[in-house]
Amino acid sequence: MRGYALAMRILIVEDDPVIGDAIQRALVRDGYAVDRVENAQQAKAALHAEGFDLVILDIGLPREDGLQLLRELRRKGRNLPVLMLTARDGLTDRVTALDLGADDYLTKPFQVLELLARCRALLRRANGVASTRLTLGRLSLDLARKEVMLDGQGLELTQREWSVLECLVLNAGHIVPKDKLLSAVSSWGDEISLNAIEVYVSRLRAKLSACAVIHAIRGLGYRFDEKQD
Ligand code: CA
């Protein structure tokens, strides 16, 4: 198990409120922590302040467009995955976007299901997870479907419990700081406290008591270990 985290935090940069809403709803429903901004300026502030795993970037933005923003990101050496949204007749834009370092693009109008599949593919690639299934002793996680199996039986988890567990399992054997877990479960606008993380962890402990131990490391965070019996 390597020490990376599939934190799954996505930034949407889209000025069209209808499209922005639709994408945001679908991603949140799939359990991602999602933030949304409407222009390049806000996007830069967000990217400066927060750790994102993926950016969904519309080309047609007011003032500075998505291509300019992409160029600037890549020039600064930011290599996080970028999925561009382009207009139907935007062949030149699509070519330019790929040349500038976009990882993928979707042409409007698109089906949300396709957007979700492309996001999963980009996140998998970026995190070096070839398979979407992770097995750890008696526990098995399907990262794409966000399903957990214990001895082959499905476990019921809330979205936030899932996010915490995913982050812990991807870092199994290593200490995960509390604020990293916090960032895995929260979006802007949500007030989630570090105490809430403790609640999610204690629920996970109860649900996984047969197969795993989640150690609290005082002042540092949590460490997930497979139960040895
Ligand atoms: Ca637009």
Short mmCIF file of N, CA and C and ligand atoms in Angstrom, two decimals, residues 14-16 58 60-61 108, ligand 1:
data_model
loop_
_atom_site.label_atom_id
_atom_site.label_comp_id
_atom_site.label_asym_id
_atom_site.label_seq_id
_atom_site.Cartn_x
_atom_site.Cartn_y
_atom_site.Cartn_z
N GLU A 14 -17.16 27.16 -13.95
CA GLU A 14 -18.21 27.24 -14.98
C GLU A 14 -19.10 28.42 -14.67
N ASP A 15 -19.29 29.31 -15.64
CA ASP A 15 -20.09 30.51 -15.38
C ASP A 15 -21.57 30.29 -15.69
N ASP A 16 -21.90 29.22 -16.39
CA ASP A 16 -23.32 28.95 -16.68
C ASP A 16 -23.95 28.26 -15.48
N ASP A 58 -14.43 25.12 -17.77
CA ASP A 58 -15.14 25.56 -18.97
C ASP A 58 -14.23 26.50 -19.75
N GLY A 60 -15.34 28.74 -22.16
CA GLY A 60 -15.97 30.04 -22.31
C GLY A 60 -16.30 30.68 -20.98
N LEU A 61 -15.37 31.48 -20.46
CA LEU A 61 -15.59 32.17 -19.18
C LEU A 61 -15.48 33.67 -19.44
N LYS A 108 -19.93 20.18 -25.08
CA LYS A 108 -21.32 20.46 -24.68
C LYS A 108 -22.24 20.29 -25.87
CA CA B 1 -19.33 29.28 -20.19
#
